[in-house]
Amino acid sequence: MRLLAFGDSFVLGQGDPDHLGWIGRAVRARPEVTLYNLGIRGETSVEVARRWRAEAAPRLRAGESGILFSFGANDCQLEGGAPRVPTAETLLAARQALTEARQLAPILMVGPPPMPDPGVAARLETLNEHLKTLGGRIQAPFIDVFRPLFADGLWNREAEMLDGAHPGAGGYQRMADLVAAHPAWRAFLDGG
Amino acid sequence: MRLLAFGDSFVLGQGDPDHLGWIGRAVRARPEVTLYNLGIRGETSVEVARRWRAEAAPRLRAGESGILFSFGANDCQLEGGAPRVPTAETLLAARQALTEARQLAPILMVGPPPMPDPGVAARLETLNEHLKTLGGRIQAPFIDVFRPLFADGLWNREAEMLDGAHPGAGGYQRMADLVAAHPAWRAFLDGG
C-alpha cells in the first residue's frame, strides 16, 4: 500500500528526533506500507490544495494507494492581525482536495493537533469542529485528535519546552497511537 | 537545515520496517535537520531530473537548505533486453540536475547501493564509477557506497531474503553509517 500524506510540518514530523513524526510512528513495523511523507513546513490548507495533485501523480498507483490530508495550524496563525486563511477558505480548500482526491484513491482527513498558544488553540478548536462537520457532510472519513491531545497534555508540554509549536518523540507517539487505534485509519490502510 | 533528498526507492527507504531508510538513519538524533524525503519507487535518473525542480520550489529556503541526489538502480534494470536508461543519458541527467541544483543550494550526490542480481550489479558498478568521475569533473561532492556495501555483504544478504532488491533495517543502517562518516556528508550538512 502506498500512503501519500499531504500537509504541514506536523505531518512532516518536524522536531521529532527520530525523524518519524506521528505518521511514521503509525506505520512502524509495517514495511508493506510505502510512506510518501509530503508535509511541508509552514503550509496552509490553500498551499496544500494547490500542489497535492502534481506531487501525487508520480507516486500514485491505482488500486494500491491512499491519500491523507492534515492541515489547519498555519491557517490559524495571525498575520497582520488576521488568521492567514479565513475559515471559509480553509473549508473550501479541504472540500476541493478531498473530493478531487477521492476520484483517485481512498482518502482520509486527520484533524490538526493542538498548539500551546491560547489564541491559536481557540481558533484551531473551532476549525477542527468545522472540518469534522465537513467530513460528515461529504462522507470523508475524519479522525479528531485535537481534543484527546489537548486533554492529555503531553503534546503541548513538549511543544512549550521545544520551539513553542512542535512536540518531541512523546507527543508524536501519542498522536500516532490515537490515529492507529481509530477504525477510520484501519479502514483506510486496508482499502488503499 | 532543510535537506531535500531526491531519488528512488532506496532514498525512500522502501522495506525498512522503521520507515527511516539510510537517510532517516543518517540524521537520527538531529532534530534541527528538516528532512524532505523525496525518493520515489521505480524512478530512473531521467524521471528524477524531470521533477526535482517543481518539488524543491515550495521546500527550499535559500541559505538554509541542501539538495541531495541518489539514483541509478532503476536505470540499470533491463527492459526488453536493454537497460531502462543508457549510461550516457544517466550521466546527462545527473550532470544537468547537479549543475542546476548547485545554483540554488549546496549539493551532494550519493552513489547507488549494490543489488543481488549479478547482471544489474555489474552494470551498477560501472555506472557508479562513471558517476564518481562526473562528480570529480564538475566538482560535485560524491559519496561511493557501492563497493563498501558490496564487500560487507549484509545489504545483499538482506535484499535476497526480502524482495530481492531492498534490504531491511540492517542494510540501511550500514549505508547510513558509511554516509554519516564521510567528510562530504559533514560538509554538506554544515553548509546547508
mmCIF file of C-alpha atoms in Angstrom:
data_model
loop_
_atom_site.group_PDB
_atom_site.id
_atom_site.type_symbol
_atom_site.label_atom_id
_atom_site.label_comp_id
_atom_site.label_asym_id
_atom_site.label_seq_id
_atom_site.Cartn_x
_atom_site.Cartn_y
_atom_site.Cartn_z
ATOM 1 C CA MET A 1 0.000 0.000 0.000
ATOM 2 C CA ARG A 2 1.290 3.462 -0.942
ATOM 3 C CA LEU A 3 0.328 6.127 1.561
ATOM 4 C CA LEU A 4 0.575 9.706 0.272
ATOM 5 C CA ALA A 5 0.410 12.102 3.211
ATOM 6 C CA PHE A 6 -0.059 15.794 2.416
ATOM 7 C CA GLY A 7 0.027 18.566 4.975
ATOM 8 C CA ASP A 8 2.193 20.803 7.117
ATOM 9 C CA SER A 9 5.159 20.460 9.496
ATOM 10 C CA PHE A 10 3.120 18.234 11.836
ATOM 11 C CA VAL A 11 2.646 15.710 9.016
ATOM 12 C CA LEU A 12 6.364 16.025 8.275
ATOM 13 C CA GLY A 13 7.154 15.384 11.945
ATOM 14 C CA GLN A 14 9.298 18.470 12.456
ATOM 15 C CA GLY A 15 11.195 18.328 15.732
ATOM 16 C CA ASP A 16 10.910 14.562 16.133
ATOM 17 C CA PRO A 17 14.494 13.429 16.890
ATOM 18 C CA ASP A 18 13.644 10.072 15.286
ATOM 19 C CA HIS A 19 12.502 11.753 12.037
ATOM 20 C CA LEU A 20 9.287 9.726 12.014
ATOM 21 C CA GLY A 21 6.528 12.081 13.124
ATOM 22 C CA TRP A 22 3.103 10.735 14.020
ATOM 23 C CA ILE A 23 2.629 9.186 10.612
ATOM 24 C CA GLY A 24 5.969 7.366 10.545
ATOM 25 C CA ARG A 25 5.193 6.054 14.022
ATOM 26 C CA ALA A 26 1.689 4.943 12.972
ATOM 27 C CA VAL A 27 3.121 2.681 10.210
ATOM 28 C CA ARG A 28 6.108 1.420 12.199
ATOM 29 C CA ALA A 29 6.792 -2.316 11.770
ATOM 30 C CA ARG A 30 4.599 -2.325 8.652
ATOM 31 C CA PRO A 31 7.222 -2.420 5.863
ATOM 32 C CA GLU A 32 4.495 -3.329 3.348
ATOM 33 C CA VAL A 33 3.304 0.298 3.603
ATOM 34 C CA THR A 34 5.258 2.653 1.353
ATOM 35 C CA LEU A 35 5.083 6.024 3.074
ATOM 36 C CA TYR A 36 5.364 9.184 0.979
ATOM 37 C CA ASN A 37 5.565 11.940 3.582
ATOM 38 C CA LEU A 38 4.653 15.121 1.714
ATOM 39 C CA GLY A 39 4.258 17.508 4.615
ATOM 40 C CA ILE A 40 5.823 20.955 4.116
ATOM 41 C CA ARG A 41 6.765 23.377 6.880
ATOM 42 C CA GLY A 42 4.534 26.424 7.171
ATOM 43 C CA GLU A 43 1.955 25.407 4.583
ATOM 44 C CA THR A 44 -1.714 26.309 4.880
ATOM 45 C CA SER A 45 -4.661 24.331 3.509
ATOM 46 C CA VAL A 46 -4.655 26.546 0.416
ATOM 47 C CA GLU A 47 -0.986 25.813 -0.322
ATOM 48 C CA VAL A 48 -1.500 22.073 0.162
ATOM 49 C CA ALA A 49 -4.576 22.126 -2.081
ATOM 50 C CA ARG A 50 -2.547 23.882 -4.773
ATOM 51 C CA ARG A 51 0.286 21.324 -5.013
ATOM 52 C CA TRP A 52 -1.009 17.911 -3.958
ATOM 53 C CA ARG A 53 -2.137 16.804 -7.435
ATOM 54 C CA ALA A 54 1.230 17.356 -9.148
ATOM 55 C CA GLU A 55 3.114 15.566 -6.368
ATOM 56 C CA ALA A 56 0.620 12.692 -6.242
ATOM 57 C CA ALA A 57 0.904 11.929 -9.956
ATOM 58 C CA PRO A 58 4.301 10.146 -9.979
ATOM 59 C CA ARG A 59 3.620 8.397 -6.629
ATOM 60 C CA LEU A 60 0.099 7.011 -7.098
ATOM 61 C CA ARG A 61 -0.673 3.513 -8.291
ATOM 62 C CA ALA A 62 -4.399 2.966 -8.836
ATOM 63 C CA GLY A 63 -5.814 0.287 -6.563
ATOM 64 C CA GLU A 64 -2.902 0.255 -4.142
ATOM 65 C CA SER A 65 -2.728 3.806 -2.807
ATOM 66 C CA GLY A 66 -4.379 6.062 -0.247
ATOM 67 C CA ILE A 67 -4.314 9.872 0.094
ATOM 68 C CA LEU A 68 -4.251 11.556 3.509
ATOM 69 C CA PHE A 69 -4.589 15.250 4.331
ATOM 70 C CA SER A 70 -3.877 17.040 7.604
ATOM 71 C CA PHE A 71 -3.588 20.814 7.963
ATOM 72 C CA GLY A 72 -5.037 23.815 9.753
ATOM 73 C CA ALA A 73 -2.405 25.048 12.232
ATOM 74 C CA ASN A 74 -0.857 27.533 9.795
ATOM 75 C CA ASP A 75 -4.280 28.724 8.643
ATOM 76 C CA CYS A 76 -4.953 29.784 12.236
ATOM 77 C CA GLN A 77 -1.716 31.748 12.743
ATOM 78 C CA LEU A 78 -2.209 35.514 12.787
ATOM 79 C CA GLU A 79 -0.597 37.641 10.090
ATOM 80 C CA GLY A 80 -1.197 41.375 10.362
ATOM 81 C CA GLY A 81 -3.919 40.785 12.940
ATOM 82 C CA ALA A 82 -5.954 38.273 10.901
ATOM 83 C CA PRO A 83 -5.658 34.492 10.507
ATOM 84 C CA ARG A 84 -3.503 33.540 7.492
ATOM 85 C CA VAL A 85 -6.513 31.788 5.941
ATOM 86 C CA PRO A 86 -10.155 32.601 6.840
ATOM 87 C CA THR A 87 -12.234 29.609 7.911
ATOM 88 C CA ALA A 88 -14.412 29.663 4.800
ATOM 89 C CA GLU A 89 -11.326 29.380 2.571
ATOM 90 C CA THR A 90 -9.861 26.545 4.627
ATOM 91 C CA LEU A 91 -13.121 24.627 4.292
ATOM 92 C CA LEU A 92 -13.250 25.298 0.559
ATOM 93 C CA ALA A 93 -9.652 24.081 0.111
ATOM 94 C CA ALA A 94 -10.343 20.978 2.216
ATOM 95 C CA ARG A 95 -13.547 20.185 0.365
ATOM 96 C CA GLN A 96 -11.876 20.591 -3.017
ATOM 97 C CA ALA A 97 -8.830 18.477 -2.112
ATOM 98 C CA LEU A 98 -10.913 15.689 -0.569
ATOM 99 C CA THR A 99 -13.474 15.451 -3.366
ATOM 100 C CA GLU A 100 -10.811 15.507 -6.091
ATOM 101 C CA ALA A 101 -8.528 13.039 -4.303
ATOM 102 C CA ARG A 102 -11.423 10.652 -3.746
ATOM 103 C CA GLN A 103 -11.641 10.155 -7.506
ATOM 104 C CA LEU A 104 -8.088 8.792 -7.461
ATOM 105 C CA ALA A 105 -7.837 6.733 -4.269
ATOM 106 C CA PRO A 106 -9.324 6.160 -0.790
ATOM 107 C CA ILE A 107 -8.968 9.316 1.326
ATOM 108 C CA LEU A 108 -8.571 10.224 4.982
ATOM 109 C CA MET A 109 -8.559 13.563 6.779
ATOM 110 C CA VAL A 110 -6.769 13.851 10.102
ATOM 111 C CA GLY A 111 -7.679 16.941 12.109
ATOM 112 C CA PRO A 112 -4.999 19.355 13.369
ATOM 113 C CA PRO A 113 -3.216 18.701 16.685
ATOM 114 C CA PRO A 114 -3.376 21.423 19.380
ATOM 115 C CA MET A 115 -0.883 24.254 19.943
ATOM 116 C CA PRO A 116 0.276 25.872 23.203
ATOM 117 C CA ASP A 117 -0.653 29.464 22.196
ATOM 118 C CA PRO A 118 -4.176 30.040 23.630
ATOM 119 C CA GLY A 119 -5.339 32.281 20.754
ATOM 120 C CA VAL A 120 -4.217 29.872 18.040
ATOM 121 C CA ALA A 121 -5.617 26.961 20.053
ATOM 122 C CA ALA A 122 -9.061 28.585 20.311
ATOM 123 C CA ARG A 123 -9.216 29.183 16.538
ATOM 124 C CA LEU A 124 -7.899 25.663 15.896
ATOM 125 C CA GLU A 125 -10.546 24.099 18.107
ATOM 126 C CA THR A 126 -13.286 25.849 16.128
ATOM 127 C CA LEU A 127 -11.666 24.945 12.798
ATOM 128 C CA ASN A 128 -11.346 21.330 13.907
ATOM 129 C CA GLU A 129 -15.116 21.194 14.540
ATOM 130 C CA HIS A 130 -15.822 22.738 11.132
ATOM 131 C CA LEU A 131 -13.549 20.219 9.395
ATOM 132 C CA LYS A 132 -15.243 17.368 11.240
ATOM 133 C CA THR A 133 -18.652 18.640 10.136
ATOM 134 C CA LEU A 134 -17.408 18.946 6.548
ATOM 135 C CA GLY A 135 -16.119 15.367 6.702
ATOM 136 C CA GLY A 136 -19.551 14.175 7.820
ATOM 137 C CA ARG A 137 -21.329 16.170 5.120
ATOM 138 C CA ILE A 138 -19.234 14.906 2.205
ATOM 139 C CA GLN A 139 -18.749 11.470 3.791
ATOM 140 C CA ALA A 140 -14.978 11.819 4.058
ATOM 141 C CA PRO A 141 -13.504 9.867 6.985
ATOM 142 C CA PHE A 142 -12.143 12.220 9.662
ATOM 143 C CA ILE A 143 -10.020 11.497 12.723
ATOM 144 C CA ASP A 144 -10.284 14.021 15.555
ATOM 145 C CA VAL A 145 -7.051 14.281 17.533
ATOM 146 C CA PHE A 146 -7.397 17.829 18.841
ATOM 147 C CA ARG A 147 -9.423 17.182 21.951
ATOM 148 C CA PRO A 148 -7.719 13.987 23.170
ATOM 149 C CA LEU A 149 -4.242 15.504 22.640
ATOM 150 C CA PHE A 150 -5.297 18.725 24.382
ATOM 151 C CA ALA A 151 -6.765 16.819 27.331
ATOM 152 C CA ASP A 152 -3.755 14.517 27.578
ATOM 153 C CA GLY A 153 -1.396 17.498 27.809
ATOM 154 C CA LEU A 154 1.896 15.854 26.764
ATOM 155 C CA TRP A 155 1.768 17.324 23.241
ATOM 156 C CA ASN A 156 1.562 20.922 24.485
ATOM 157 C CA ARG A 157 4.041 20.374 27.325
ATOM 158 C CA GLU A 158 6.676 19.125 24.883
ATOM 159 C CA ALA A 159 5.896 21.872 22.369
ATOM 160 C CA GLU A 160 6.331 24.529 25.067
ATOM 161 C CA MET A 161 9.695 23.077 26.063
ATOM 162 C CA LEU A 162 10.914 22.912 22.454
ATOM 163 C CA ASP A 163 10.054 25.532 19.802
ATOM 164 C CA GLY A 164 6.609 26.529 21.061
ATOM 165 C CA ALA A 165 4.777 24.642 18.304
ATOM 166 C CA HIS A 166 6.179 21.153 17.674
ATOM 167 C CA PRO A 167 6.379 18.326 20.213
ATOM 168 C CA GLY A 168 9.157 15.763 20.535
ATOM 169 C CA ALA A 169 9.038 11.974 20.307
ATOM 170 C CA GLY A 170 6.460 11.652 23.094
ATOM 171 C CA GLY A 171 3.802 13.936 21.626
ATOM 172 C CA TYR A 172 4.158 12.474 18.146
ATOM 173 C CA GLN A 173 3.850 8.964 19.598
ATOM 174 C CA ARG A 174 0.623 9.899 21.430
ATOM 175 C CA MET A 175 -0.865 11.195 18.185
ATOM 176 C CA ALA A 176 0.289 8.057 16.324
ATOM 177 C CA ASP A 177 -1.394 5.867 18.956
ATOM 178 C CA LEU A 178 -4.656 7.825 18.663
ATOM 179 C CA VAL A 179 -4.662 7.604 14.867
ATOM 180 C CA ALA A 180 -3.607 3.949 14.705
ATOM 181 C CA ALA A 181 -6.391 2.927 17.128
ATOM 182 C CA HIS A 182 -9.111 4.657 15.074
ATOM 183 C CA PRO A 183 -11.390 2.485 12.897
ATOM 184 C CA ALA A 184 -11.102 5.022 10.030
ATOM 185 C CA TRP A 185 -7.306 4.508 9.961
ATOM 186 C CA ARG A 186 -7.613 0.745 9.737
ATOM 187 C CA ALA A 187 -10.270 1.005 7.012
ATOM 188 C CA PHE A 188 -8.028 3.454 5.125
ATOM 189 C CA LEU A 189 -4.951 1.200 5.257
ATOM 190 C CA ASP A 190 -6.984 -1.857 4.275
ATOM 191 C CA GLY A 191 -8.695 -0.041 1.406
ATOM 192 C CA GLY A 192 -5.615 1.596 -0.116
ATOM 193 C CA MET B 1 18.904 22.902 7.857
ATOM 194 C CA ARG B 2 16.429 21.636 5.256
ATOM 195 C CA LEU B 3 17.628 18.534 3.464
ATOM 196 C CA LEU B 4 15.857 17.787 0.182
ATOM 197 C CA ALA B 5 16.650 14.216 -0.884
ATOM 198 C CA PHE B 6 15.687 13.197 -4.427
ATOM 199 C CA GLY B 7 15.971 9.713 -5.823
ATOM 200 C CA ASP B 8 14.462 6.237 -5.959
ATOM 201 C CA SER B 9 13.106 3.616 -3.538
ATOM 202 C CA PHE B 10 16.491 3.337 -1.821
ATOM 203 C CA VAL B 11 16.338 7.036 -0.892
ATOM 204 C CA LEU B 12 12.748 6.473 0.245
ATOM 205 C CA GLY B 13 13.892 3.528 2.378
ATOM 206 C CA GLN B 14 11.446 1.016 0.944
ATOM 207 C CA GLY B 15 11.328 -2.166 3.027
ATOM 208 C CA ASP B 16 12.781 -0.568 6.152
ATOM 209 C CA PRO B 17 10.389 -1.628 8.958
ATOM 210 C CA ASP B 18 11.320 1.562 10.807
ATOM 211 C CA HIS B 19 10.376 3.758 7.797
ATOM 212 C CA LEU B 20 13.658 5.646 8.042
ATOM 213 C CA GLY B 21 15.865 4.340 5.228
ATOM 214 C CA TRP B 22 19.543 5.198 5.122
ATOM 215 C CA ILE B 23 18.860 8.906 5.041
ATOM 216 C CA GLY B 24 16.483 8.933 8.011
ATOM 217 C CA ARG B 25 19.056 6.903 9.922
ATOM 218 C CA ALA B 26 21.869 9.281 8.931
ATOM 219 C CA VAL B 27 20.044 12.262 10.506
ATOM 220 C CA ARG B 28 18.737 10.435 13.574
ATOM 221 C CA ALA B 29 19.009 12.407 16.811
ATOM 222 C CA ARG B 30 19.470 15.605 14.776
ATOM 223 C CA PRO B 31 16.030 17.234 15.087
ATOM 224 C CA GLU B 32 17.474 20.512 13.779
ATOM 225 C CA VAL B 33 17.613 18.862 10.325
ATOM 226 C CA THR B 34 14.286 19.039 8.484
ATOM 227 C CA LEU B 35 14.283 16.014 6.187
ATOM 228 C CA TYR B 36 12.239 16.133 2.999
ATOM 229 C CA ASN B 37 12.467 12.572 1.677
ATOM 230 C CA LEU B 38 11.533 12.818 -2.000
ATOM 231 C CA GLY B 39 12.521 9.349 -3.168
ATOM 232 C CA ILE B 40 10.000 7.654 -5.496
ATOM 233 C CA ARG B 41 9.767 3.925 -6.136
ATOM 234 C CA GLY B 42 10.951 2.817 -9.545
ATOM 235 C CA GLU B 43 12.280 6.157 -10.732
ATOM 236 C CA THR B 44 15.288 6.490 -13.016
ATOM 237 C CA SER B 45 17.737 9.399 -13.166
ATOM 238 C CA VAL B 46 15.739 10.871 -16.050
ATOM 239 C CA GLU B 47 12.490 10.839 -14.060
ATOM 240 C CA VAL B 48 14.181 12.394 -11.027
ATOM 241 C CA ALA B 49 15.784 15.080 -13.201
ATOM 242 C CA ARG B 50 12.368 15.903 -14.667
ATOM 243 C CA ARG B 51 10.549 16.566 -11.356
ATOM 244 C CA TRP B 52 13.065 17.718 -8.758
ATOM 245 C CA ARG B 53 12.775 21.448 -9.526
ATOM 246 C CA ALA B 54 8.996 21.663 -9.073
ATOM 247 C CA GLU B 55 9.127 19.724 -5.797
ATOM 248 C CA ALA B 56 12.115 21.702 -4.490
ATOM 249 C CA ALA B 57 10.405 25.074 -5.009
ATOM 250 C CA PRO B 58 7.992 25.033 -2.019
ATOM 251 C CA ARG B 59 10.541 23.297 0.263
ATOM 252 C CA LEU B 60 13.720 25.326 -0.304
ATOM 253 C CA ARG B 61 14.805 28.238 1.850
ATOM 254 C CA ALA B 62 17.887 29.989 0.448
ATOM 255 C CA GLY B 63 20.852 29.799 2.799
ATOM 256 C CA GLU B 64 19.461 27.013 4.961
ATOM 257 C CA SER B 65 18.925 24.124 2.546
ATOM 258 C CA GLY B 66 20.850 21.352 0.810
ATOM 259 C CA ILE B 67 19.893 19.191 -2.199
ATOM 260 C CA LEU B 68 20.893 15.531 -2.393
ATOM 261 C CA PHE B 69 20.545 13.143 -5.329
ATOM 262 C CA SER B 70 20.897 9.355 -5.385
ATOM 263 C CA PHE B 71 19.763 7.133 -8.253
ATOM 264 C CA GLY B 72 20.977 4.580 -10.775
ATOM 265 C CA ALA B 73 19.498 1.206 -9.791
ATOM 266 C CA ASN B 74 16.415 1.586 -11.985
ATOM 267 C CA ASP B 75 18.478 2.899 -14.897
ATOM 268 C CA CYS B 76 20.364 -0.425 -14.854
ATOM 269 C CA GLN B 77 17.286 -2.676 -14.863
ATOM 270 C CA LEU B 78 16.695 -4.413 -18.194
ATOM 271 C CA GLU B 79 13.529 -3.664 -20.139
ATOM 272 C CA GLY B 80 13.131 -5.545 -23.413
ATOM 273 C CA GLY B 81 16.763 -6.647 -23.269
ATOM 274 C CA ALA B 82 18.282 -3.170 -22.782
ATOM 275 C CA PRO B 83 18.885 -1.073 -19.656
ATOM 276 C CA ARG B 84 15.977 1.293 -18.923
ATOM 277 C CA VAL B 85 18.341 4.258 -19.344
ATOM 278 C CA PRO B 86 21.619 4.115 -21.327
ATOM 279 C CA THR B 87 24.699 5.265 -19.414
ATOM 280 C CA ALA B 88 25.142 8.419 -21.490
ATOM 281 C CA GLU B 89 21.595 9.553 -20.637
ATOM 282 C CA THR B 90 22.049 8.824 -16.937
ATOM 283 C CA LEU B 91 25.196 10.929 -16.915
ATOM 284 C CA LEU B 92 23.456 13.737 -18.795
ATOM 285 C CA ALA B 93 20.535 13.712 -16.337
ATOM 286 C CA ALA B 94 22.925 13.659 -13.369
ATOM 287 C CA ARG B 95 25.037 16.477 -14.758
ATOM 288 C CA GLN B 96 22.003 18.618 -15.501
ATOM 289 C CA ALA B 97 20.388 18.068 -12.088
ATOM 290 C CA LEU B 98 23.619 18.715 -10.190
ATOM 291 C CA THR B 99 24.630 21.861 -12.079
ATOM 292 C CA GLU B 100 21.124 23.353 -11.857
ATOM 293 C CA ALA B 101 20.652 22.445 -8.190
ATOM 294 C CA ARG B 102 24.035 23.950 -7.320
ATOM 295 C CA GLN B 103 22.673 27.357 -8.290
ATOM 296 C CA LEU B 104 20.044 27.025 -5.556
ATOM 297 C CA ALA B 105 21.818 25.303 -2.662
ATOM 298 C CA PRO B 106 24.790 23.118 -1.655
ATOM 299 C CA ILE B 107 24.560 19.732 -3.398
ATOM 300 C CA LEU B 108 25.604 16.142 -2.722
ATOM 301 C CA MET B 109 25.476 13.032 -4.881
ATOM 302 C CA VAL B 110 25.356 9.629 -3.182
ATOM 303 C CA GLY B 111 26.169 6.708 -5.467
ATOM 304 C CA PRO B 112 23.791 3.767 -5.844
ATOM 305 C CA PRO B 113 23.910 0.843 -3.380
ATOM 306 C CA PRO B 114 24.513 -2.684 -4.783
ATOM 307 C CA MET B 115 21.842 -5.215 -5.827
ATOM 308 C CA PRO B 116 21.872 -9.013 -5.542
ATOM 309 C CA ASP B 117 21.223 -9.685 -9.267
ATOM 310 C CA PRO B 118 24.694 -10.191 -10.827
ATOM 311 C CA GLY B 119 23.789 -8.583 -14.180
ATOM 312 C CA VAL B 120 22.296 -5.469 -12.612
ATOM 313 C CA ALA B 121 25.194 -5.342 -10.142
ATOM 314 C CA ALA B 122 27.789 -5.384 -12.936
ATOM 315 C CA ARG B 123 26.086 -2.513 -14.776
ATOM 316 C CA LEU B 124 25.641 -0.621 -11.494
ATOM 317 C CA GLU B 125 29.308 -0.963 -10.630
ATOM 318 C CA THR B 126 30.274 0.581 -13.971
ATOM 319 C CA LEU B 127 27.661 3.336 -13.645
ATOM 320 C CA ASN B 128 28.882 4.096 -10.128
ATOM 321 C CA GLU B 129 32.395 4.674 -11.468
ATOM 322 C CA HIS B 130 31.059 6.932 -14.228
ATOM 323 C CA LEU B 131 29.051 8.973 -11.713
ATOM 324 C CA LYS B 132 32.106 9.303 -9.486
ATOM 325 C CA THR B 133 34.166 10.540 -12.438
ATOM 326 C CA LEU B 134 31.426 13.013 -13.357
ATOM 327 C CA GLY B 135 31.387 14.279 -9.769
ATOM 328 C CA GLY B 136 35.119 14.886 -9.921
ATOM 329 C CA ARG B 137 34.903 16.634 -13.290
ATOM 330 C CA ILE B 138 32.156 19.086 -12.296
ATOM 331 C CA GLN B 139 33.403 19.316 -8.706
ATOM 332 C CA ALA B 140 30.209 17.892 -7.214
ATOM 333 C CA PRO B 141 30.796 16.023 -3.952
ATOM 334 C CA PHE B 142 30.177 12.282 -4.381
ATOM 335 C CA ILE B 143 29.931 9.511 -1.784
ATOM 336 C CA ASP B 144 30.730 6.000 -3.023
ATOM 337 C CA VAL B 145 28.773 3.354 -1.132
ATOM 338 C CA PHE B 146 28.665 0.631 -3.790
ATOM 339 C CA ARG B 147 31.967 -1.070 -3.085
ATOM 340 C CA PRO B 148 31.928 -0.981 0.723
ATOM 341 C CA LEU B 149 28.317 -2.255 0.836
ATOM 342 C CA PHE B 150 29.110 -4.972 -1.703
ATOM 343 C CA ALA B 151 32.196 -6.093 0.210
ATOM 344 C CA ASP B 152 30.391 -6.003 3.550
ATOM 345 C CA GLY B 153 27.645 -8.285 2.207
ATOM 346 C CA LEU B 154 24.835 -7.526 4.688
ATOM 347 C CA TRP B 155 22.962 -5.290 2.215
ATOM 348 C CA ASN B 156 22.702 -8.012 -0.425
ATOM 349 C CA ARG B 157 22.012 -10.789 2.097
ATOM 350 C CA GLU B 158 19.020 -8.878 3.468
ATOM 351 C CA ALA B 159 17.803 -7.934 -0.016
ATOM 352 C CA GLU B 160 17.906 -11.578 -1.114
ATOM 353 C CA MET B 161 15.903 -12.625 1.934
ATOM 354 C CA LEU B 162 13.301 -9.895 1.395
ATOM 355 C CA ASP B 163 12.112 -8.728 -2.068
ATOM 356 C CA GLY B 164 15.340 -9.325 -3.999
ATOM 357 C CA ALA B 165 16.198 -5.615 -4.179
ATOM 358 C CA HIS B 166 15.685 -3.761 -0.885
ATOM 359 C CA PRO B 167 17.425 -4.538 2.412
ATOM 360 C CA GLY B 168 15.912 -4.317 5.878
ATOM 361 C CA ALA B 169 16.940 -2.262 8.889
ATOM 362 C CA GLY B 170 20.489 -3.703 8.948
ATOM 363 C CA GLY B 171 21.453 -2.857 5.368
ATOM 364 C CA TYR B 172 20.002 0.638 5.562
ATOM 365 C CA GLN B 173 21.871 1.230 8.828
ATOM 366 C CA ARG B 174 25.190 0.152 7.238
ATOM 367 C CA MET B 175 24.651 2.618 4.397
ATOM 368 C CA ALA B 176 23.704 5.359 6.877
ATOM 369 C CA ASP B 177 26.907 4.712 8.835
ATOM 370 C CA LEU B 178 29.025 4.905 5.659
ATOM 371 C CA VAL B 179 27.393 8.160 4.549
ATOM 372 C CA ALA B 180 27.433 9.786 8.002
ATOM 373 C CA ALA B 181 31.152 9.038 8.419
ATOM 374 C CA HIS B 182 32.086 10.646 5.087
ATOM 375 C CA PRO B 183 33.654 14.140 5.125
ATOM 376 C CA ALA B 184 31.437 15.179 2.171
ATOM 377 C CA TRP B 185 28.326 14.460 4.272
ATOM 378 C CA ARG B 186 29.518 16.571 7.162
ATOM 379 C CA ALA B 187 30.492 19.427 4.822
ATOM 380 C CA PHE B 188 27.064 19.179 3.174
ATOM 381 C CA LEU B 189 25.125 19.333 6.459
ATOM 382 C CA ASP B 190 27.257 22.189 7.751
ATOM 383 C CA GLY B 191 26.950 24.143 4.514
ATOM 384 C CA GLY B 192 23.190 23.757 4.019
#
